[in-house]
Coordinates of C-alpha atoms in Angstrom, one line a residue:
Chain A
X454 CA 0.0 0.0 0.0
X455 CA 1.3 3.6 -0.8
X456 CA -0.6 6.7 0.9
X457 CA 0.3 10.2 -0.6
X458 CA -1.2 12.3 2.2
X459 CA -1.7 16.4 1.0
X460 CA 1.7 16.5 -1.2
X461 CA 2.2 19.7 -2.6
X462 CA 5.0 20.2 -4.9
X463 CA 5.8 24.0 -6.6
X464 CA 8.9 25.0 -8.6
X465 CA 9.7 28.2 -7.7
X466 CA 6.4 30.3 -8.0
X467 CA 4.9 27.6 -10.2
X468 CA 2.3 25.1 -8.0
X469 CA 2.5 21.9 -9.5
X470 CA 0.8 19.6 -7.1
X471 CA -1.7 21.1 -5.0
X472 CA -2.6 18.9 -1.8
X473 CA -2.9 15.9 -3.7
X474 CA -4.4 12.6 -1.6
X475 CA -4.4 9.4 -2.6
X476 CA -4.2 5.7 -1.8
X477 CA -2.8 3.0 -3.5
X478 CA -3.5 -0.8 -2.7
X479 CA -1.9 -4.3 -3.6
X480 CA -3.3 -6.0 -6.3
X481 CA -4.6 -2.8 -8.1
X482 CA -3.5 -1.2 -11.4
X483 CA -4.2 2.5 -11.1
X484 CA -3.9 4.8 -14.0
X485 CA -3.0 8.5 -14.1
X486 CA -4.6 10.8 -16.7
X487 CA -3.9 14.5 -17.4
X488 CA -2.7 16.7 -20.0
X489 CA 1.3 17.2 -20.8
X490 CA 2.1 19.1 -17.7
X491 CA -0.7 18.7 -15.4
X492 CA 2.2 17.1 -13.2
X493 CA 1.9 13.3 -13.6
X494 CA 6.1 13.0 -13.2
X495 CA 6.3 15.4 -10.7
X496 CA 3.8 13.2 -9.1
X497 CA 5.6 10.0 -9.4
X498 CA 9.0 11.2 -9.1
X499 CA 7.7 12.5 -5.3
X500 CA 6.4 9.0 -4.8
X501 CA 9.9 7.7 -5.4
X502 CA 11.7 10.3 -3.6
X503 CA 13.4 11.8 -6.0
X504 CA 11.8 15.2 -5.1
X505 CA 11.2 17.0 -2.0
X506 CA 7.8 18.3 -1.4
X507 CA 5.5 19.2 1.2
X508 CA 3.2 16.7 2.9
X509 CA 3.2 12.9 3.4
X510 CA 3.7 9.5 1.5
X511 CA 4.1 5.9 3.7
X512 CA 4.3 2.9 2.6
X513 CA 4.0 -0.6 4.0
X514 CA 7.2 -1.6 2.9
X515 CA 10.0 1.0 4.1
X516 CA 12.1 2.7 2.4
X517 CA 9.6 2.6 -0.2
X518 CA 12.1 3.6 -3.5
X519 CA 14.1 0.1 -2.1
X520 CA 11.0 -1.7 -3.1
X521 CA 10.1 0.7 -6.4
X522 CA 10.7 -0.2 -9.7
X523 CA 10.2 3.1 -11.7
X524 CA 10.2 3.3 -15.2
X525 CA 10.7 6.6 -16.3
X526 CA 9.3 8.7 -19.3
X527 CA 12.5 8.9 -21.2
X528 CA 15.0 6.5 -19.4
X529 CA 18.7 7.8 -20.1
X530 CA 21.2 5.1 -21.0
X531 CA 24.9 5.3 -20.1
X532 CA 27.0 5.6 -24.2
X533 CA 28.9 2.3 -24.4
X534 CA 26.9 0.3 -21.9
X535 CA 25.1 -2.7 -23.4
X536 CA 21.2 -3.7 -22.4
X537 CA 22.8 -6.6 -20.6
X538 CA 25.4 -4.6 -18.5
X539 CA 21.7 -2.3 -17.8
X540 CA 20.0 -5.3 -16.4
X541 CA 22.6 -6.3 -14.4
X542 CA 23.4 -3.0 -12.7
X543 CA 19.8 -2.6 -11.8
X544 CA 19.7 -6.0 -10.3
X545 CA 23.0 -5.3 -8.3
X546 CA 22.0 -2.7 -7.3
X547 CA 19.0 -3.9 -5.1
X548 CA 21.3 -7.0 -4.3
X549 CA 19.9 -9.2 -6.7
X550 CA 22.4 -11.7 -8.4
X551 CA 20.4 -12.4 -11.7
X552 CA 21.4 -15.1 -14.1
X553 CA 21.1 -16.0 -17.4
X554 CA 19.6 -12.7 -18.8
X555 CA 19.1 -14.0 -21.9
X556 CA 16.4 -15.9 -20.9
X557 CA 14.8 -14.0 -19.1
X558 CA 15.0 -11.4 -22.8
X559 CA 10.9 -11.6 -23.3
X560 CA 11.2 -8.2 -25.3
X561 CA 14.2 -10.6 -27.7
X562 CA 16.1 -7.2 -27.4
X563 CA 19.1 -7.2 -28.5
X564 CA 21.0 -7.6 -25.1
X565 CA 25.0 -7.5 -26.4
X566 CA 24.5 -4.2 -28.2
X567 CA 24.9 -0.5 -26.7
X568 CA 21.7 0.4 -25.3
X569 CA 22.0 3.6 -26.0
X570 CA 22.0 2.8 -29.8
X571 CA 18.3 1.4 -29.3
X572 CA 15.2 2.9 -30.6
X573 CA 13.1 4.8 -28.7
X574 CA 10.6 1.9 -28.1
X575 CA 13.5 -0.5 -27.3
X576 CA 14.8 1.5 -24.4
X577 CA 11.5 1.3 -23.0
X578 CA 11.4 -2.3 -23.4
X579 CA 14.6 -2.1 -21.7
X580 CA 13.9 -0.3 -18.6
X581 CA 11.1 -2.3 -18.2
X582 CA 12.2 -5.9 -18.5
X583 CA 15.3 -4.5 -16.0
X584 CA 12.6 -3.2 -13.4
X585 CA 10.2 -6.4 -13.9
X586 CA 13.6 -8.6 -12.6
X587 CA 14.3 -6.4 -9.5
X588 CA 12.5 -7.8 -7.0
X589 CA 10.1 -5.0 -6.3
X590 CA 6.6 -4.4 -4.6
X591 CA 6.0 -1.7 -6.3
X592 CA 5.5 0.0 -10.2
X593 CA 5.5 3.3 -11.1
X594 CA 5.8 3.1 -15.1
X595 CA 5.4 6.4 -16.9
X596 CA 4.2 6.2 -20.0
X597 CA 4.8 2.3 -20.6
X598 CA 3.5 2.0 -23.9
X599 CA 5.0 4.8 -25.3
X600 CA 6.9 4.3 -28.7
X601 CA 6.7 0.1 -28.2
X602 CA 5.2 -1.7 -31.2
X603 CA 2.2 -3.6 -30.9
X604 CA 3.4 -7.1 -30.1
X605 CA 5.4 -5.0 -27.2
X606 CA 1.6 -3.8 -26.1
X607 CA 0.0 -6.7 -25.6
X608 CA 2.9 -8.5 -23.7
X609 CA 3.1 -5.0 -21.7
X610 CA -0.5 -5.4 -20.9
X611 CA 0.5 -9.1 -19.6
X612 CA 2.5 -8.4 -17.3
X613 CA 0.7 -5.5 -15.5
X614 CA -2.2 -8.6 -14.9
X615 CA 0.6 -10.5 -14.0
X616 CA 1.7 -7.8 -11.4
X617 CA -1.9 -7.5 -10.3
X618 CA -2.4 -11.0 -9.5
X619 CA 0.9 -11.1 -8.0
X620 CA -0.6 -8.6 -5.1
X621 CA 1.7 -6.2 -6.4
X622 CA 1.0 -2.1 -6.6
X623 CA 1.1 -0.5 -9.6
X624 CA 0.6 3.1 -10.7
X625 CA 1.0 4.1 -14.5
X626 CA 0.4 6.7 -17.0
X627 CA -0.7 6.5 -20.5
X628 CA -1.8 8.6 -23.4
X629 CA -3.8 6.0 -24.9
X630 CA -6.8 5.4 -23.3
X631 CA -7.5 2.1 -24.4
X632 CA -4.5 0.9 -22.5
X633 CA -5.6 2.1 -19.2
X634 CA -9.2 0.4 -19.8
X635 CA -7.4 -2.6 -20.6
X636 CA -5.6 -2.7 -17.3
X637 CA -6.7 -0.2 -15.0
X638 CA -9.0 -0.7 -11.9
X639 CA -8.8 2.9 -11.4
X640 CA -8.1 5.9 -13.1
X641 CA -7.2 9.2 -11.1
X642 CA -7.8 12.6 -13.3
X643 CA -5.1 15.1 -12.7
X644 CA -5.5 18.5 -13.8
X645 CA -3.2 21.3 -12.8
X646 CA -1.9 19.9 -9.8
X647 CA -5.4 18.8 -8.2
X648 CA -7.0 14.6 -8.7
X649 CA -10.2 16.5 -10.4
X650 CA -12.0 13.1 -10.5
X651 CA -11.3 9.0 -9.4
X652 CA -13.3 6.3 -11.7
X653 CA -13.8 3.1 -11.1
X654 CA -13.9 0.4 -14.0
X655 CA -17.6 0.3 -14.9
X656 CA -17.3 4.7 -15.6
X657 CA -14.3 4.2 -18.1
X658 CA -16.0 4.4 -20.8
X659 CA -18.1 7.8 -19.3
X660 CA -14.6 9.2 -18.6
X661 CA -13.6 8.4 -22.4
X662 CA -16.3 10.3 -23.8
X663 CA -16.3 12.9 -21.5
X664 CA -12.2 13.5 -22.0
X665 CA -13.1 13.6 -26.0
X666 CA -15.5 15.7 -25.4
X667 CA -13.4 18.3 -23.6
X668 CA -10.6 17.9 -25.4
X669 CA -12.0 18.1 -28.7
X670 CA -15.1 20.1 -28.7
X671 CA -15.0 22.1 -31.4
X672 CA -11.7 22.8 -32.0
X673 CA -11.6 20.7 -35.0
X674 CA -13.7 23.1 -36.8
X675 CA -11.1 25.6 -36.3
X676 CA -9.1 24.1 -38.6
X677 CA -11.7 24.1 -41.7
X678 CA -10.6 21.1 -43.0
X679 CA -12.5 20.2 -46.1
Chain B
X403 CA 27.0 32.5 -40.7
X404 CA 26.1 29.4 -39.6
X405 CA 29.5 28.0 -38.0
X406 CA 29.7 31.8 -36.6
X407 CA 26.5 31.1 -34.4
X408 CA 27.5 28.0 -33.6
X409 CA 30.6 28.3 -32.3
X410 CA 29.1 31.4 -30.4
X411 CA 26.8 29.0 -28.7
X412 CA 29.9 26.6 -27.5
X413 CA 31.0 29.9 -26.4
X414 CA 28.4 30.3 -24.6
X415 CA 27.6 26.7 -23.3
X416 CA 31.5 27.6 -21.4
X417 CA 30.4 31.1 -20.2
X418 CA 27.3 29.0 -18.9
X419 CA 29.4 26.1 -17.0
X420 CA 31.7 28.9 -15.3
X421 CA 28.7 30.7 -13.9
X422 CA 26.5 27.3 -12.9
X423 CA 29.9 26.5 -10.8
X424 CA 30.1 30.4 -9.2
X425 CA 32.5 31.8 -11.0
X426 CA 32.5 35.1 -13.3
X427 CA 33.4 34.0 -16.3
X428 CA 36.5 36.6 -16.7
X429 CA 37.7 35.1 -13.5
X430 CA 36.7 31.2 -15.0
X431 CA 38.8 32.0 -18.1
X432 CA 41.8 33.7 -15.9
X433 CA 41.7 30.6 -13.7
X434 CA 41.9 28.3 -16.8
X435 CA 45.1 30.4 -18.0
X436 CA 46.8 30.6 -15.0
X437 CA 45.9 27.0 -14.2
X438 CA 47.2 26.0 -17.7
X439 CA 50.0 27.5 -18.0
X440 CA 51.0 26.6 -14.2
X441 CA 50.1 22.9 -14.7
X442 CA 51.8 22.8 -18.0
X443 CA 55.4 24.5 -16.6
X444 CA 55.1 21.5 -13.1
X445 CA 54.3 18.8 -15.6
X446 CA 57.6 19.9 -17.7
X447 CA 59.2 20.4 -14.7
X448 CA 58.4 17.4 -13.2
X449 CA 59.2 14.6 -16.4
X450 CA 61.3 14.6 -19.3
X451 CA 58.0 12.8 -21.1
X452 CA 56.0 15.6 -20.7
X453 CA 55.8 16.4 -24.4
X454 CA 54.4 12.9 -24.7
X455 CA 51.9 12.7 -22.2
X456 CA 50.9 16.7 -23.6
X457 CA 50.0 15.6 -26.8
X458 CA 48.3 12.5 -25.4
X459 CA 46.0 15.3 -23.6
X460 CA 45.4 17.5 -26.1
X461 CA 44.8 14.3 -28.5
X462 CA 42.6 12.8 -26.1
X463 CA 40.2 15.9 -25.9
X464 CA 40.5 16.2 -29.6
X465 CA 39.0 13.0 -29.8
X466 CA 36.1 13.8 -27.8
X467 CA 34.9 16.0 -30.4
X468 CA 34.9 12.9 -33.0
X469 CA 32.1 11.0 -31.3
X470 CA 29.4 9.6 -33.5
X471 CA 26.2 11.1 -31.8
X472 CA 27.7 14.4 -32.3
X473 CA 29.0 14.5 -35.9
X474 CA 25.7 12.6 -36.9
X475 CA 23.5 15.8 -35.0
X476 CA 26.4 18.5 -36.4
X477 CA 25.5 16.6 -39.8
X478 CA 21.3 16.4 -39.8
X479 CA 21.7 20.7 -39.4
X480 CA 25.2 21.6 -41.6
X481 CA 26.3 20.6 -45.0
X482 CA 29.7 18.6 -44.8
X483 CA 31.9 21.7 -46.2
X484 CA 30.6 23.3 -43.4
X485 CA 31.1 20.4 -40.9
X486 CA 34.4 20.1 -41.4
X487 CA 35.2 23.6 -41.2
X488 CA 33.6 23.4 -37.7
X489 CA 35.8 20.7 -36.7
X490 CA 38.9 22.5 -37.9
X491 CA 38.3 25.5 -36.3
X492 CA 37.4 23.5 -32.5
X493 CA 40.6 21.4 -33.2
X494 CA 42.8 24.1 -33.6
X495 CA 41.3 26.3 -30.9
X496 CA 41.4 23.4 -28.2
X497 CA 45.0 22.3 -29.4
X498 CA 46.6 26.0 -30.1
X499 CA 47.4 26.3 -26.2
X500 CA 49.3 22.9 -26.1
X501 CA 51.2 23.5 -29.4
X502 CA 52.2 27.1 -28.3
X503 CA 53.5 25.9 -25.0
X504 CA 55.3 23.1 -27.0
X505 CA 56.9 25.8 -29.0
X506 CA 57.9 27.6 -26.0
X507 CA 59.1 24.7 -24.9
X508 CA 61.3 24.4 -27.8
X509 CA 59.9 21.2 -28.6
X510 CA 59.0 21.9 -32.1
X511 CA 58.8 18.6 -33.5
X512 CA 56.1 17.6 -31.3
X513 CA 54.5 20.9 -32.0
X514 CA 54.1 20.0 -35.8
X515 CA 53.0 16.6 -35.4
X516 CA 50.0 17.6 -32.9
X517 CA 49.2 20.3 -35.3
X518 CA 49.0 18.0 -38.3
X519 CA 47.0 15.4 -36.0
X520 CA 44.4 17.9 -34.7
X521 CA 43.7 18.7 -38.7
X522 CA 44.1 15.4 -39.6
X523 CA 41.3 14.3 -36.8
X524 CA 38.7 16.3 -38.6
X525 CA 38.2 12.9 -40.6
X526 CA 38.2 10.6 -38.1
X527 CA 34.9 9.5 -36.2
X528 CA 35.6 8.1 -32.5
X529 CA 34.2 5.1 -31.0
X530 CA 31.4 2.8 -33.2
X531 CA 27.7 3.9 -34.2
X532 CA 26.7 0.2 -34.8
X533 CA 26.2 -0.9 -30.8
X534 CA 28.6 -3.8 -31.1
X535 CA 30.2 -3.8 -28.0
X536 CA 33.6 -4.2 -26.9
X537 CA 34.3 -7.0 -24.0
X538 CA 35.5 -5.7 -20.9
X539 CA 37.0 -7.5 -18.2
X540 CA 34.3 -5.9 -15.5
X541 CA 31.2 -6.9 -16.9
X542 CA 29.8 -7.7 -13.2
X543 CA 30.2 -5.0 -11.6
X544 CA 28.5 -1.8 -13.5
X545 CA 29.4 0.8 -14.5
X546 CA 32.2 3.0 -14.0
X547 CA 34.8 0.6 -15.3
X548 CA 33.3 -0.9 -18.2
X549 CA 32.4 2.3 -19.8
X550 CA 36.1 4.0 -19.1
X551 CA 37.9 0.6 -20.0
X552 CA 35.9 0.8 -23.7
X553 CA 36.4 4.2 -23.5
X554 CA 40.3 4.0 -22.8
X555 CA 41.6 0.6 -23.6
X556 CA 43.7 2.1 -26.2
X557 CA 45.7 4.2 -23.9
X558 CA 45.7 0.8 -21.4
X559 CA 47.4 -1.2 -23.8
X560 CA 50.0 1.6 -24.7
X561 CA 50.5 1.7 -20.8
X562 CA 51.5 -2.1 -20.7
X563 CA 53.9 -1.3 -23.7
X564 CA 55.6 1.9 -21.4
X565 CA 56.2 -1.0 -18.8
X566 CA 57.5 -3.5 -21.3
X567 CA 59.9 -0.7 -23.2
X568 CA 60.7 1.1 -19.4
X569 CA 62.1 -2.7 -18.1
X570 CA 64.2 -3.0 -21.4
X571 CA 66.0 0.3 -22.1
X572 CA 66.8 0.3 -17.4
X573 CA 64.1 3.2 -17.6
X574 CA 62.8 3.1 -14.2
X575 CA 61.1 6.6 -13.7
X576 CA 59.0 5.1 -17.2
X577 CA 58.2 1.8 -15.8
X578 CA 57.1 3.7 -12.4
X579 CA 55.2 6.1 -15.0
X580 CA 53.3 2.8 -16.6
X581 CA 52.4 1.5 -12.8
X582 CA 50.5 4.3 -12.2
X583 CA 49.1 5.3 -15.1
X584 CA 46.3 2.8 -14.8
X585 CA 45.1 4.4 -11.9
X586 CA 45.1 7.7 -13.2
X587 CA 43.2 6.6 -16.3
X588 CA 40.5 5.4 -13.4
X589 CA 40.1 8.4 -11.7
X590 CA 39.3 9.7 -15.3
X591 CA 35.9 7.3 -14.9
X592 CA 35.1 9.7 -11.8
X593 CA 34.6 13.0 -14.0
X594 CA 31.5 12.8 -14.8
X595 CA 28.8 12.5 -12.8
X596 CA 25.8 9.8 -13.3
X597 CA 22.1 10.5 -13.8
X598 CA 19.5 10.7 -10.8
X599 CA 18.2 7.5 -11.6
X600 CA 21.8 5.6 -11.6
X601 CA 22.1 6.3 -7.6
X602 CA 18.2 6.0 -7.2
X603 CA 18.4 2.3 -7.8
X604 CA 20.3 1.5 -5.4
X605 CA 19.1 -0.1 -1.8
X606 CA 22.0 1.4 -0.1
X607 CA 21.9 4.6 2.5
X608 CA 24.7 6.9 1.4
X609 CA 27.3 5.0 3.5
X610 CA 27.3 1.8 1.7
X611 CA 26.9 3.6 -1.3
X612 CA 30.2 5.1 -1.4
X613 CA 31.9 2.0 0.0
X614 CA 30.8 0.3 -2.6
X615 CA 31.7 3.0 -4.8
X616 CA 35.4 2.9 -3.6
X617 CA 35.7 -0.7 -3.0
X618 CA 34.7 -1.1 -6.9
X619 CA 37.4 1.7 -7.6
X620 CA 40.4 0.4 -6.1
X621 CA 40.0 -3.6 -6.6
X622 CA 39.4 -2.9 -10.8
X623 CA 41.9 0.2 -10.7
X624 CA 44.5 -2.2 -8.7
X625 CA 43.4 -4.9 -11.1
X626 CA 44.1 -2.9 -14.3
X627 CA 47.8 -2.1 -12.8
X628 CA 48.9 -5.1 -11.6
X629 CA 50.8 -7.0 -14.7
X630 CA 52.7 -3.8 -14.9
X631 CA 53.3 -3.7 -11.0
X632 CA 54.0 -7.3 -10.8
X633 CA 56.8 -6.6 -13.6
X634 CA 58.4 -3.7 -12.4
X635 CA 58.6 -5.2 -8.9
X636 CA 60.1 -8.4 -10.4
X637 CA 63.0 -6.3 -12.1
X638 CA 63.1 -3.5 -9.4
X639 CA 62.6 -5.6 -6.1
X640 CA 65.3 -3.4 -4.5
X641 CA 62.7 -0.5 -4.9
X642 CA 59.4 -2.1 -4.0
X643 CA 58.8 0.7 -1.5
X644 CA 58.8 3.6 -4.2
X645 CA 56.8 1.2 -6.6
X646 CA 54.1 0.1 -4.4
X647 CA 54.3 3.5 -2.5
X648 CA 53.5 5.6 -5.5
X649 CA 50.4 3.3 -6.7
X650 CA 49.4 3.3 -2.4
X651 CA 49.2 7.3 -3.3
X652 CA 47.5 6.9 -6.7
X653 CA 44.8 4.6 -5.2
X654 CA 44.3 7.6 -2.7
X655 CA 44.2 10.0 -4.8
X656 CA 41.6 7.4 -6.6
X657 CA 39.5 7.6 -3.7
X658 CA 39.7 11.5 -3.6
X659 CA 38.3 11.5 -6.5
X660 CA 35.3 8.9 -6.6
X661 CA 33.7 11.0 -3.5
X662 CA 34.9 14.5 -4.9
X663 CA 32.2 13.5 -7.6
X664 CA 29.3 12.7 -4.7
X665 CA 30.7 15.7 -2.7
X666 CA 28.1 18.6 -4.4
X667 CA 25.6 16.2 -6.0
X668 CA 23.8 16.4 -8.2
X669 CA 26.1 19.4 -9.1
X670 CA 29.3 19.1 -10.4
X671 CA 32.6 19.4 -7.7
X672 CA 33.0 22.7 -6.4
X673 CA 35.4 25.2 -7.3
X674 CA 37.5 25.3 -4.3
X675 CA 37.4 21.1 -3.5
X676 CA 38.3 20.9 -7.2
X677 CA 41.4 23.5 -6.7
X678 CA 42.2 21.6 -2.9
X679 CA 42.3 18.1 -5.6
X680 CA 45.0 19.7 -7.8
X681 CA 46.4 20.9 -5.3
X682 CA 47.0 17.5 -3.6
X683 CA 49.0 16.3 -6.8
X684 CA 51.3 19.4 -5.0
X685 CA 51.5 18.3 -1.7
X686 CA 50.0 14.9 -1.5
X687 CA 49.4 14.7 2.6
X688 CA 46.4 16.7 1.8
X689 CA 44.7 14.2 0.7
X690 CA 44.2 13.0 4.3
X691 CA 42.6 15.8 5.3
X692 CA 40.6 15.9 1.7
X693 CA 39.0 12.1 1.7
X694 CA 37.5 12.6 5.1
X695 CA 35.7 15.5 4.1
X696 CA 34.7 14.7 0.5
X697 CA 33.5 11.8 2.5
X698 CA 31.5 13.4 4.7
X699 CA 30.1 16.4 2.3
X700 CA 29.2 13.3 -0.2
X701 CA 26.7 12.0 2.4
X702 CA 25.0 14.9 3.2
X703 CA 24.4 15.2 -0.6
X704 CA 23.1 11.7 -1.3
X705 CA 21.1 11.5 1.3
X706 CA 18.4 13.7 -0.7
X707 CA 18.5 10.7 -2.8
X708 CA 18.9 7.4 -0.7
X709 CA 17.9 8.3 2.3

C-alpha cells in the first residue's frame, strides 16, 4: 500500500501539485490521466523520492524507492553500456544476483549491443524488463507503452495482470486510453496539480467520452478542413 | 553565418558552465590560463616525457569532439563543407594552447605533429555507431569501469607497452610512470557524474553507497595495474617501496576522487574542492585531510536521494 497524504510540490512560483491525496492498494493497477504538464512526473517522481515536497507518502514496505521499480518517461542510458550490463546494474544494485539474462529477454532485445543505440521503443522495453527482474513491490511506469510496437503492447499489458495477480501495486500513465481500460482498476484525473475526479472500472467508458468531449469540442472546426 | 553562431553557442555553453559553478566567467577564463599554463610548466618540470603525455592530452580531448552522436547531430543541421570547417576550427582552438606551450618549450617537432593530428582528426569518427560492444573484463560490476575501459583501452594497452619498453631500455622513472598510469586513467571514470536514476536504484543509504563505490574503484583500478606492478617489482625488487608506494598514493588519490564527484551532487565538484584536488598532486598529505571530508560532504548530498 502507498498513501500520498496532502503532497504539494511548486517549482519556484509555479504550484505543481496542490494537496494531492491518494491511496494506493496491492493488487490494483491505477492509472494516471492529465494533459502534458498537469504534473503526472512530478507526481511520481515524489512518490519515489526523487523530489522533495510538502506533505506525506508511507508505505508498508520502508524505504519505499528500495521496493520501487520506476520506469521513467524517457530513461537515459549510459553511451557504451550494453542492455545486458543495464539489467545487471539494476539488479545489483538492489542485491539481486540475476542469471542467465538471456532468458529472461521476453522483449528478444538485443541484449549484447549498446543500449543507447536502441530505438526509442526499445529502451523502454529495456527499462522495463530490467525493473520487472528487480524484485520489487512496487510500479511506477510512466508512460509504458509509449513508442513500443504492438506485439510489445500486448505482452506489456500481460505483465501488468501478471503484477496484479501477484498482489503487487502499480501506478501508471498513459496517453492511450485504451490501454488504461485494458488494465486499470482505477483511473485518477489530474488537472493542474489537483485529482479532479477517481473512476472506477464500470465509468471508463463515461470518462472516455467525457475526455473527447473536452478535449476536442469544437476545435476541430477551427481548422476548416474540407 | 552558420559555424559563426555555432561556435558562439559553445561559447556560450562555457560562459554558462563557469557561472553554474560560481564563477564570473572573466575570472573562469583567468583561472583556466593561470591554471594551464601553471600545470603545464610543473608537468615539464616534473618529467622529461611531458611532451608525450601533452600531446596525449590535447589528443585525447580532440577526440572527444569525434564522437558519432555528435557529428551525426552536427550533420542532420550543416552541409559537410561546413562540418568540417567546424571541426577544424574547435581542433585548432582546443590544441593551439598545447602546441604554443610546446613551441615555447622548444619542442617543435612535437608541436608539428599535434598540429597536423588535430587537422588530420577532422576525418576521423571516435568510437562505433553500430552498438557492437567491446568486452571488458568488469562486466559484473556496472558501471564506471566498463564504460572508461571501452572508453580507454587504447591508452591501457599503450601503458603495458611503457612497462615492457621502461624494463628493457633500465628506464625506471617510465616503468614507475606505466604502474601508475592505470590508476590515473580510473580516476578519469570519476569526471563525470551519473544521472539521478543511476544512484536512485540502489538499496543502499549513502554510507554503503560510497563503499561500494570505492571498494569497486580500487579492486578494478589495482586490477588494471597489476601486470605492470607485478613486472616492475620483479625487475626492481630493491625498490618495491617507491613502486608500491606511488600506486598506495594513486589509489588515494583514486578515492579522492570517486567522493569529490558525490561531494556537491547532483552538481558538479565545487570550485574550491576541485582546486584543494589539484592541489594534492602538489602536496599529496592533503589528501588525508581531503578524503574525510569529501566523505563526509558526499553524504549529506546523497542523502536527498537514498535516504
Amino acid at each position: 500500500m502507498i498513501r500520498v497524504d496532502h503532497v504539494s510540490k511548486s517549482f519556484d512560483s509555479k504550484k505543481v501539485l496542490q494537496g494531492i491525496s491518494l491511496s494506493f492498494d496491492p493488487g490494483q493497477i491505477y492509472g494516471i490521466v492529465g494533459h502534458n504538464g498537469a504534473g503526472k512526473t512530478t507526481l511520481f517522481r515524489c512518490i519515489a523520492g526523487l523530489e522533495s515536497f510538502d506533505g506525506a507518502i508511507q508505505a508498508d514496505r520502508v524505504p519505499l524507492k528500495n521496493y520501487l521499480g520506476f520506469l521513467q518517461t524517457e530513461p537515459y542510458f549510459f553511451n557504451k553500456m550494453t542492455g545486458k550490463e543495464y539489467i545487471r546494474l539494476l539488479c545489483f544494485a538492489r542485491h539481486h544476483n540475476i542469471e542467465n539474462i538471456e532468458d529472461k529477454n521476453i522483449f528478444d532485445l538485443p541484449l549484447d549491443q549498446y543500449a543507447s543505440t536502441y530505438s526509442t521503443g526499445m529502451k523502454k522495453k529495456l527499462a522495463l524488463t530490467a525493473i520487472l527482474l528487480q524484485p520489487n513491490d512496487y510500479y511506477i511506469l510512466d508512460e509504458p507503452y509509449n513508442g513500443v510496437d504492438i506485439q510489445s503492447n500486448i505482452i506489456i499489458t500481460e505483465v501488468l495482470h501478471r503484477l496484479r495477480a501477484l498482489n503487487k501495486t502499480v501506478i501508471l500513465s498513459s496517453h492511450i486510453f485504451s490501454t488504461l481500460e485494458d488494465t486499470c482498476d482505477k483511473i485518477f484525473v489530474l488537472d493542474q496539480g489537483v485529482i479532479t475526479k477517481e473512476v472506477n472500472q464500470s465509468d471508463f467508458k463515461l470518462l472516455e467520452e467525457e475526455m473527447k468531449q473536452f478535449s476536442i469540442g469544437d476545435k476541430l472546426d477551427m481548422l476548416g478542413l474540407k | 553565418m552558420k559555424e559563426k553562431f555555432y561556435l558562439y553557442l559553445r561559447y556560450q555553453f562555457i560562459r554558462r558552465h563557469l557561472i553554474d559553478w560560481g564563477l564570473n566567467p572573466i575570472v573562469g577564463y583567468f583561472l583556466a590560463t593561470v591554471f594551464f599554463i601553471g600545470g603545464s610548466s610543473i608537468l615539464f618540470y616534473k618529467t622529461e616525457y611531458a611532451p608525450y603525455i601533452y600531446a596525449l592530452l590535447a589528443i585525447s580531448i580532440i577526440q572527444n569532439f569525434g564522437k558519432p552522436d555528435r557529428i551525426y547531430f552536427l550533420k542532420s543541421i550543416f552541409t559537410d563543407r561546413d562540418l568540417l570547417r567546424i571541426r577544424l576550427i574547435e581542433n585548432i582552438l582546443t590544441s593551439s594552447p598545447f602546441i604554443l606551450f610546446l613551441f615555447y618549450k622548444h619542442r617543435y617537432g612535437i608541436a608539428i605533429i599535434l598540429s597536423a593530428i588535430s587537422v588530420l582528426m577532422i576525418f576521423v569518427k571516435s568510437g562505433n555507431s553500430f552498438g557492437k560492444a567491446i568486452p571488458t573484463p568488469f562486466f559484473k560490476r556496472p558501471f564506471e569501469f566498463i564504460l572508461g575501459f571501452r572508453n580507454t583501452w587504447p591508452v591501457l594497452f599503450i601503458g603495458y607497452a611503457l612497462t615492457i619498453i621502461g624494463i628493457s631500455v633500465g628506464n625506471f622513472n617510465l616503468a614507475v610512470f606505466s604502474v601508475i598510469l592505470p590508476v590515473l586513467i580510473s580516476i578519469t571514470f570519476y569526471t563525470n557524474l551519473e544521472n539521478e536514476y543511476y544512484i536512485f536504484i540502489h538499496s543502499m543509504n549513502p554510507n554503503e553507497f560510497l563503499i561500494s563505490k570505492i571498494k569497486t574503484a580500487l579492486s578494478y583500478s589495482t586490477l588494471l595495474s597489476l601486470p605492470s606492478i607485478i613486472l616492475v617489482l620483479s625487475y626492481y625488487p630493491d625498490r618495491s617501496f617507491i613502486i608500491l608506494g606511488l600506486t598506495a598514493l594513486g589509489l588515494l588519490f583514486l578515492v579522492a576522487s570517486v567522493l569529490g564527484k558525490y561531494s556537491s551532487y547532483p552538481r558538479d565538484i565545487n570550485i574550491p574542492n576541485g582546486i584543494m584536488l589539484g592541489f594534492c598532486l602538489l602536496f599529496p598529505p592533503l589528501l588525508l585531510f581531503l578524503v574525510p571530508r569529501f566523505y563526509r560532504m558526499s553524504v549529506t548530498h546523497l542523502k536527498a536521494i537514498l535516504s
